[in-house]
Short mmCIF file of N, CA and C in Angstrom, two decimals:
data_model
loop_
_atom_site.label_atom_id
_atom_site.label_comp_id
_atom_site.label_asym_id
_atom_site.label_seq_id
_atom_site.Cartn_x
_atom_site.Cartn_y
_atom_site.Cartn_z
N UNK A 1 2.66 -11.10 8.18
CA UNK A 1 2.58 -12.53 8.69
C UNK A 1 1.93 -13.45 7.54
N UNK A 2 1.53 -14.15 6.62
CA UNK A 2 0.40 -14.26 6.06
C UNK A 2 -0.79 -15.26 6.51
N UNK A 3 -0.72 -15.42 7.75
CA UNK A 3 -1.87 -16.10 8.23
C UNK A 3 -2.06 -15.34 9.41
N UNK A 4 -3.85 -15.91 9.65
CA UNK A 4 -4.26 -15.24 10.90
C UNK A 4 -3.34 -15.02 12.24
N UNK A 5 -3.58 -14.54 13.07
CA UNK A 5 -4.31 -13.35 13.12
C UNK A 5 -4.06 -12.00 12.42
N UNK A 6 -2.81 -12.16 11.70
CA UNK A 6 -1.82 -11.11 11.52
C UNK A 6 -2.55 -10.92 10.11
N UNK A 7 -3.49 -11.79 9.05
CA UNK A 7 -4.19 -10.97 8.21
C UNK A 7 -5.29 -11.76 7.79
N UNK A 8 -6.43 -11.22 7.75
CA UNK A 8 -7.82 -11.48 7.89
C UNK A 8 -8.81 -11.05 6.84
N UNK A 9 -9.36 -12.15 5.95
CA UNK A 9 -10.10 -11.82 4.96
C UNK A 9 -11.68 -11.40 5.64
N UNK A 10 -12.24 -10.61 5.45
CA UNK A 10 -13.44 -10.47 5.32
C UNK A 10 -14.21 -9.94 4.12
N UNK A 11 -15.65 -10.05 4.20
CA UNK A 11 -16.08 -9.80 2.75
C UNK A 11 -15.87 -8.49 2.43
N UNK A 12 -16.11 -7.40 3.21
CA UNK A 12 -16.02 -5.72 2.56
C UNK A 12 -14.41 -5.38 3.04
N UNK A 13 -13.19 -5.99 3.46
CA UNK A 13 -12.03 -5.42 4.07
C UNK A 13 -11.44 -6.86 3.91
N UNK A 14 -9.50 -6.30 3.71
CA UNK A 14 -8.77 -6.75 4.42
C UNK A 14 -8.43 -6.54 5.66
N UNK A 15 -7.41 -6.85 6.68
CA UNK A 15 -7.10 -6.39 8.08
C UNK A 15 -5.32 -7.23 8.12
N UNK A 16 -4.88 -6.35 8.24
CA UNK A 16 -3.47 -6.73 8.65
C UNK A 16 -3.06 -6.13 9.83
N UNK A 17 -2.38 -7.05 10.85
CA UNK A 17 -1.93 -6.45 11.88
C UNK A 17 -0.32 -6.55 11.62
N UNK A 18 0.30 -5.86 12.56
CA UNK A 18 1.80 -6.10 12.56
C UNK A 18 2.13 -7.06 13.07
N UNK A 19 3.36 -8.01 12.43
CA UNK A 19 3.94 -8.95 13.14
C UNK A 19 4.66 -8.74 14.40
N UNK A 20 4.87 -9.59 15.35
CA UNK A 20 4.95 -9.48 16.83
C UNK A 20 6.28 -9.03 17.39
N UNK A 21 7.42 -9.38 16.08
CA UNK A 21 8.54 -8.87 16.47
C UNK A 21 9.15 -7.95 15.56
N UNK A 22 8.61 -7.19 14.55
CA UNK A 22 8.76 -5.94 13.97
C UNK A 22 9.16 -5.09 15.28
N UNK A 23 9.84 -3.95 14.79
CA UNK A 23 10.20 -3.10 15.80
C UNK A 23 10.16 -1.48 14.70
N UNK A 24 9.60 -0.73 15.56
CA UNK A 24 9.12 0.81 14.13
C UNK A 24 10.41 1.84 15.07
N UNK A 25 10.90 2.43 14.32
CA UNK A 25 11.61 3.22 14.43
C UNK A 25 11.12 4.13 15.79
N UNK A 26 9.74 4.78 16.04
CA UNK A 26 9.22 4.87 16.95
C UNK A 26 8.46 4.06 17.70
N UNK A 27 8.64 3.60 18.73
CA UNK A 27 8.29 2.54 19.62
C UNK A 27 7.21 2.82 20.46
N UNK A 28 5.94 2.85 20.38
CA UNK A 28 5.05 3.19 20.84
C UNK A 28 3.77 2.00 20.35
N UNK A 29 2.44 2.12 22.04
CA UNK A 29 1.87 1.20 21.67
C UNK A 29 0.78 1.06 20.00
N UNK A 30 0.76 2.12 19.99
CA UNK A 30 -0.02 2.92 18.41
C UNK A 30 0.67 1.74 17.71
N UNK A 31 1.92 1.95 17.44
CA UNK A 31 3.01 1.16 16.29
C UNK A 31 3.31 -0.18 15.98
N UNK A 32 2.57 -0.32 17.45
CA UNK A 32 3.15 -1.93 17.69
C UNK A 32 1.84 -2.84 17.23
N UNK A 33 0.93 -2.37 18.08
CA UNK A 33 -0.61 -2.84 18.19
C UNK A 33 -1.04 -2.47 17.24
N UNK A 34 -0.95 -1.70 16.32
CA UNK A 34 -1.98 -0.81 15.27
C UNK A 34 -2.33 -2.08 14.22
N UNK A 35 -3.48 -2.25 13.54
CA UNK A 35 -4.85 -3.14 13.09
C UNK A 35 -4.82 -1.78 12.01
N UNK A 36 -4.30 -2.16 10.71
CA UNK A 36 -4.41 -1.74 8.88
C UNK A 36 -6.43 -2.34 8.12
N UNK A 37 -6.55 -1.14 8.12
CA UNK A 37 -8.02 -1.92 7.75
C UNK A 37 -7.63 -1.48 5.96
N UNK A 38 -7.80 -2.44 4.50
CA UNK A 38 -7.81 -1.97 3.66
C UNK A 38 -9.53 -2.36 2.77
N UNK A 39 -10.34 -1.42 2.70
CA UNK A 39 -11.91 -2.04 2.19
C UNK A 39 -11.42 -2.09 0.37
N UNK A 40 -12.70 -3.32 0.32
CA UNK A 40 -12.66 -3.77 -1.04
C UNK A 40 -13.18 -2.68 -2.00
N UNK A 41 -12.12 -2.76 -2.98
CA UNK A 41 -12.86 -1.59 -4.03
C UNK A 41 -13.45 -2.41 -5.29
N UNK A 42 -14.98 -1.87 -5.05
CA UNK A 42 -16.29 -2.05 -6.68
C UNK A 42 -15.73 -4.27 -6.73
N UNK A 43 -16.37 -4.67 -5.47
CA UNK A 43 -16.16 -6.32 -5.63
C UNK A 43 -16.79 -6.50 -6.73
N UNK A 44 -17.91 -5.62 -7.25
CA UNK A 44 -18.75 -5.88 -8.56
C UNK A 44 -18.88 -5.08 -9.24
N UNK A 45 -17.77 -4.36 -10.07
CA UNK A 45 -17.85 -3.18 -10.93
C UNK A 45 -19.25 -3.50 -12.23
N UNK A 46 -19.47 -2.23 -12.07
CA UNK A 46 -20.53 -1.92 -13.32
C UNK A 46 -19.91 -1.66 -14.62
N UNK A 47 -19.19 -0.50 -14.68
CA UNK A 47 -18.57 -0.10 -15.75
C UNK A 47 -16.94 0.17 -16.17
N UNK A 48 -16.54 0.97 -16.82
CA UNK A 48 -14.93 0.79 -17.13
C UNK A 48 -14.59 1.00 -15.88
N UNK A 49 -14.93 2.02 -15.61
CA UNK A 49 -14.54 3.13 -14.46
C UNK A 49 -14.40 2.56 -13.57
N UNK A 50 -15.45 1.33 -12.94
CA UNK A 50 -15.42 0.45 -11.54
C UNK A 50 -14.33 -0.74 -11.52
N UNK A 51 -14.51 -0.88 -13.37
CA UNK A 51 -13.36 -2.32 -12.93
C UNK A 51 -11.96 -1.73 -12.89
N UNK A 52 -11.31 -0.76 -13.53
CA UNK A 52 -9.92 0.10 -13.17
C UNK A 52 -10.28 0.08 -12.16
N UNK A 53 -10.79 0.63 -11.00
CA UNK A 53 -10.81 1.07 -10.00
C UNK A 53 -10.60 -0.58 -8.99
N UNK A 54 -11.09 -1.28 -9.23
CA UNK A 54 -11.32 -3.32 -8.84
C UNK A 54 -10.05 -3.65 -9.08
N UNK A 55 -9.44 -3.67 -9.89
CA UNK A 55 -7.83 -3.86 -9.93
C UNK A 55 -7.19 -3.47 -9.25
N UNK A 56 -7.04 -2.32 -8.42
CA UNK A 56 -6.96 -1.98 -7.61
C UNK A 56 -7.13 -2.66 -6.13
N UNK A 57 -8.00 -3.07 -6.00
CA UNK A 57 -8.39 -4.01 -4.79
C UNK A 57 -7.38 -4.62 -4.47
N UNK A 58 -7.24 -4.61 -2.80
CA UNK A 58 -6.11 -5.04 -2.06
C UNK A 58 -6.58 -6.56 -1.79
N UNK A 59 -8.16 -6.57 -1.90
CA UNK A 59 -8.37 -7.85 -0.98
C UNK A 59 -7.63 -8.33 -1.85
N UNK A 60 -8.85 -8.44 -3.12
CA UNK A 60 -8.06 -8.75 -3.77
C UNK A 60 -6.47 -9.82 -4.29
N UNK A 61 -5.89 -8.78 -4.60
CA UNK A 61 -4.48 -8.76 -5.07
C UNK A 61 -3.75 -9.33 -4.12
N UNK A 62 -4.16 -9.33 -2.34
CA UNK A 62 -3.34 -10.30 -1.36
C UNK A 62 -4.48 -11.62 -1.74
N UNK A 63 -5.20 -11.89 -2.00
CA UNK A 63 -5.44 -12.96 -2.42
C UNK A 63 -5.54 -13.75 -3.86
N UNK A 64 -4.93 -13.36 -4.20
CA UNK A 64 -4.05 -13.76 -5.50
C UNK A 64 -2.73 -13.87 -5.55
N UNK A 65 -1.90 -13.29 -4.66
CA UNK A 65 -1.08 -13.11 -4.25
C UNK A 65 -0.16 -14.20 -3.36
N UNK A 66 -0.96 -14.70 -2.19
CA UNK A 66 -0.93 -15.86 -1.51
C UNK A 66 -1.26 -16.97 -1.91
N UNK A 67 -2.12 -16.80 -3.37
CA UNK A 67 -2.37 -18.32 -4.13
C UNK A 67 -1.01 -18.51 -5.09
N UNK A 68 -0.38 -17.34 -5.40
CA UNK A 68 0.42 -17.98 -6.70
C UNK A 68 1.39 -18.10 -5.54
N UNK A 69 2.05 -17.54 -5.04
CA UNK A 69 3.42 -18.18 -3.82
C UNK A 69 2.88 -19.15 -2.94
N UNK A 70 2.14 -19.75 -3.10
CA UNK A 70 1.76 -20.96 -2.05
C UNK A 70 2.62 -22.16 -2.39
N UNK A 71 2.59 -22.49 -3.48
CA UNK A 71 3.52 -23.44 -3.73
C UNK A 71 5.33 -23.67 -3.29
N UNK A 72 5.94 -22.56 -3.34
CA UNK A 72 7.02 -22.42 -3.20
C UNK A 72 7.01 -21.14 -1.64
N UNK A 73 6.44 -21.17 -0.83
CA UNK A 73 6.24 -20.63 0.28
C UNK A 73 7.18 -21.05 1.00
N UNK A 74 8.47 -20.64 1.88
CA UNK A 74 8.73 -21.63 3.09
C UNK A 74 9.08 -20.46 4.31
N UNK A 75 7.78 -19.38 4.47
CA UNK A 75 7.29 -18.83 5.84
C UNK A 75 6.49 -18.37 5.80
N UNK A 76 5.63 -18.16 6.77
CA UNK A 76 4.99 -17.25 7.11
C UNK A 76 4.28 -15.82 6.92
N UNK A 77 5.43 -14.94 6.27
CA UNK A 77 5.61 -13.46 6.39
C UNK A 77 4.77 -13.81 5.25
N UNK A 78 4.70 -12.30 5.14
CA UNK A 78 3.40 -11.98 4.20
C UNK A 78 4.45 -11.65 2.59
N UNK A 79 5.19 -11.29 2.86
CA UNK A 79 5.86 -11.11 1.65
C UNK A 79 7.23 -12.16 1.42
N UNK A 80 7.50 -12.38 0.19
CA UNK A 80 8.14 -13.61 0.00
C UNK A 80 9.40 -13.36 -1.41
N UNK A 81 10.35 -13.60 -0.82
CA UNK A 81 11.33 -13.55 -2.74
C UNK A 81 10.84 -14.55 -3.58
N UNK A 82 10.86 -14.15 -4.97
CA UNK A 82 10.77 -14.86 -5.50
C UNK A 82 11.61 -15.24 -6.58
N UNK A 83 13.33 -14.64 -6.09
CA UNK A 83 14.53 -15.08 -6.97
C UNK A 83 15.23 -16.49 -6.55
N UNK A 84 16.02 -16.86 -7.76
CA UNK A 84 16.49 -18.26 -7.37
C UNK A 84 17.41 -17.80 -6.20
N UNK A 85 17.36 -19.38 -5.33
CA UNK A 85 18.04 -19.15 -4.50
C UNK A 85 18.14 -19.28 -3.10
N UNK A 86 16.67 -18.29 -3.20
CA UNK A 86 16.52 -17.29 -2.04
C UNK A 86 14.28 -17.69 -2.06
N UNK A 87 13.94 -18.27 -2.96
CA UNK A 87 12.67 -18.43 -3.35
C UNK A 87 12.03 -19.26 -2.68
N UNK A 88 10.97 -17.98 -1.71
CA UNK A 88 10.08 -18.64 -0.83
C UNK A 88 10.27 -17.97 0.72
N UNK A 89 11.37 -17.37 0.74
CA UNK A 89 12.10 -16.99 1.67
C UNK A 89 11.49 -15.47 2.32
N UNK A 90 11.50 -14.98 3.22
CA UNK A 90 10.86 -14.26 3.93
C UNK A 90 12.09 -12.99 2.99
N UNK A 91 11.16 -11.87 2.90
CA UNK A 91 12.22 -10.99 2.16
C UNK A 91 12.80 -9.81 3.17
N UNK A 92 13.97 -9.26 2.80
CA UNK A 92 14.95 -8.26 3.97
C UNK A 92 13.71 -6.82 3.61
N UNK A 93 14.26 -5.93 4.53
CA UNK A 93 13.55 -4.24 4.47
C UNK A 93 14.36 -3.89 3.85
N UNK A 94 15.37 -4.59 3.46
CA UNK A 94 16.40 -3.49 2.17
C UNK A 94 15.34 -4.06 1.16
N UNK A 95 15.03 -5.36 1.06
CA UNK A 95 14.42 -5.81 0.12
C UNK A 95 13.11 -4.55 -0.26
N UNK A 96 12.38 -4.27 0.55
CA UNK A 96 10.97 -3.71 0.83
C UNK A 96 11.40 -1.95 0.02
N UNK A 97 12.13 -1.99 0.25
CA UNK A 97 12.91 -0.70 0.65
C UNK A 97 12.96 -0.47 -1.34
N UNK A 98 14.08 -0.99 -1.63
CA UNK A 98 14.21 -1.01 -3.05
C UNK A 98 13.06 -1.54 -3.97
N UNK A 99 12.08 -2.52 -3.32
CA UNK A 99 10.64 -2.28 -3.64
C UNK A 99 9.88 -1.15 -4.44
N UNK A 100 10.10 -0.31 -3.03
CA UNK A 100 9.25 0.75 -3.15
C UNK A 100 10.03 1.76 -4.07
N UNK A 101 11.26 2.05 -4.15
CA UNK A 101 12.15 3.07 -4.60
C UNK A 101 11.63 2.67 -6.06
N UNK A 102 11.83 1.17 -7.00
CA UNK A 102 11.46 0.92 -7.89
C UNK A 102 10.54 1.36 -8.69
N UNK A 103 9.25 1.42 -7.74
CA UNK A 103 7.48 1.60 -8.03
C UNK A 103 8.07 3.69 -8.34
N UNK A 104 8.10 3.91 -7.11
CA UNK A 104 8.39 5.51 -7.19
C UNK A 104 8.98 5.70 -8.70
N UNK A 105 9.98 5.58 -9.28
CA UNK A 105 10.96 5.94 -10.07
C UNK A 105 9.83 5.25 -11.40
N UNK A 106 9.08 3.67 -11.52
CA UNK A 106 8.22 3.70 -12.56
C UNK A 106 7.34 4.79 -12.65
N UNK A 107 6.57 5.36 -11.57
CA UNK A 107 5.62 6.31 -11.32
C UNK A 107 6.03 7.90 -12.52
N UNK A 108 6.84 7.56 -12.18
CA UNK A 108 7.49 9.28 -12.13
C UNK A 108 8.04 8.96 -14.39
N UNK A 109 8.27 7.54 -14.41
CA UNK A 109 8.66 7.52 -16.20
C UNK A 109 7.99 7.17 -16.44
N UNK A 110 6.56 6.92 -16.24
CA UNK A 110 5.13 6.34 -16.86
C UNK A 110 4.92 7.97 -16.91
N UNK A 111 4.75 9.47 -16.16
CA UNK A 111 4.44 10.42 -16.71
C UNK A 111 5.53 11.19 -17.09
N UNK A 112 6.75 10.54 -17.46
CA UNK A 112 7.55 11.45 -18.60
C UNK A 112 8.05 12.29 -17.68
N UNK A 113 8.68 12.09 -16.75
CA UNK A 113 9.41 12.70 -15.77
C UNK A 113 10.76 12.22 -15.06
N UNK A 114 10.85 13.27 -14.72
CA UNK A 114 12.47 12.58 -13.85
C UNK A 114 12.58 12.18 -12.07
N UNK A 115 12.79 11.12 -12.04
CA UNK A 115 12.88 11.13 -10.62
C UNK A 115 14.02 11.44 -9.80
N UNK A 116 13.86 12.08 -8.78
CA UNK A 116 14.71 12.62 -7.84
C UNK A 116 15.97 12.21 -7.79
#
């Protein structure tokens, strides 16, 4: 979810909690009640290396993403579609799977390797 208490921004991290309707493959209290804490990467970068790492900062990226999607967002789910016809609606598990697969393929391509 893109609202409290499912996403909480702190000065040094962002905390994510699972959606109460989420059903993991292995049902356990850990999987259902887990909070994920993503630390801030170099909030005040001092050199080129820190600036590169700062670009990976999930706190910064999530703030940017939520700001960019707020004008067309039609759900409180964190990830929303940008495709015509379904723009702003919650994306499916299948779409998330495809996005991850595309990212993995792109990483292999960037390194001149063939993806499996």
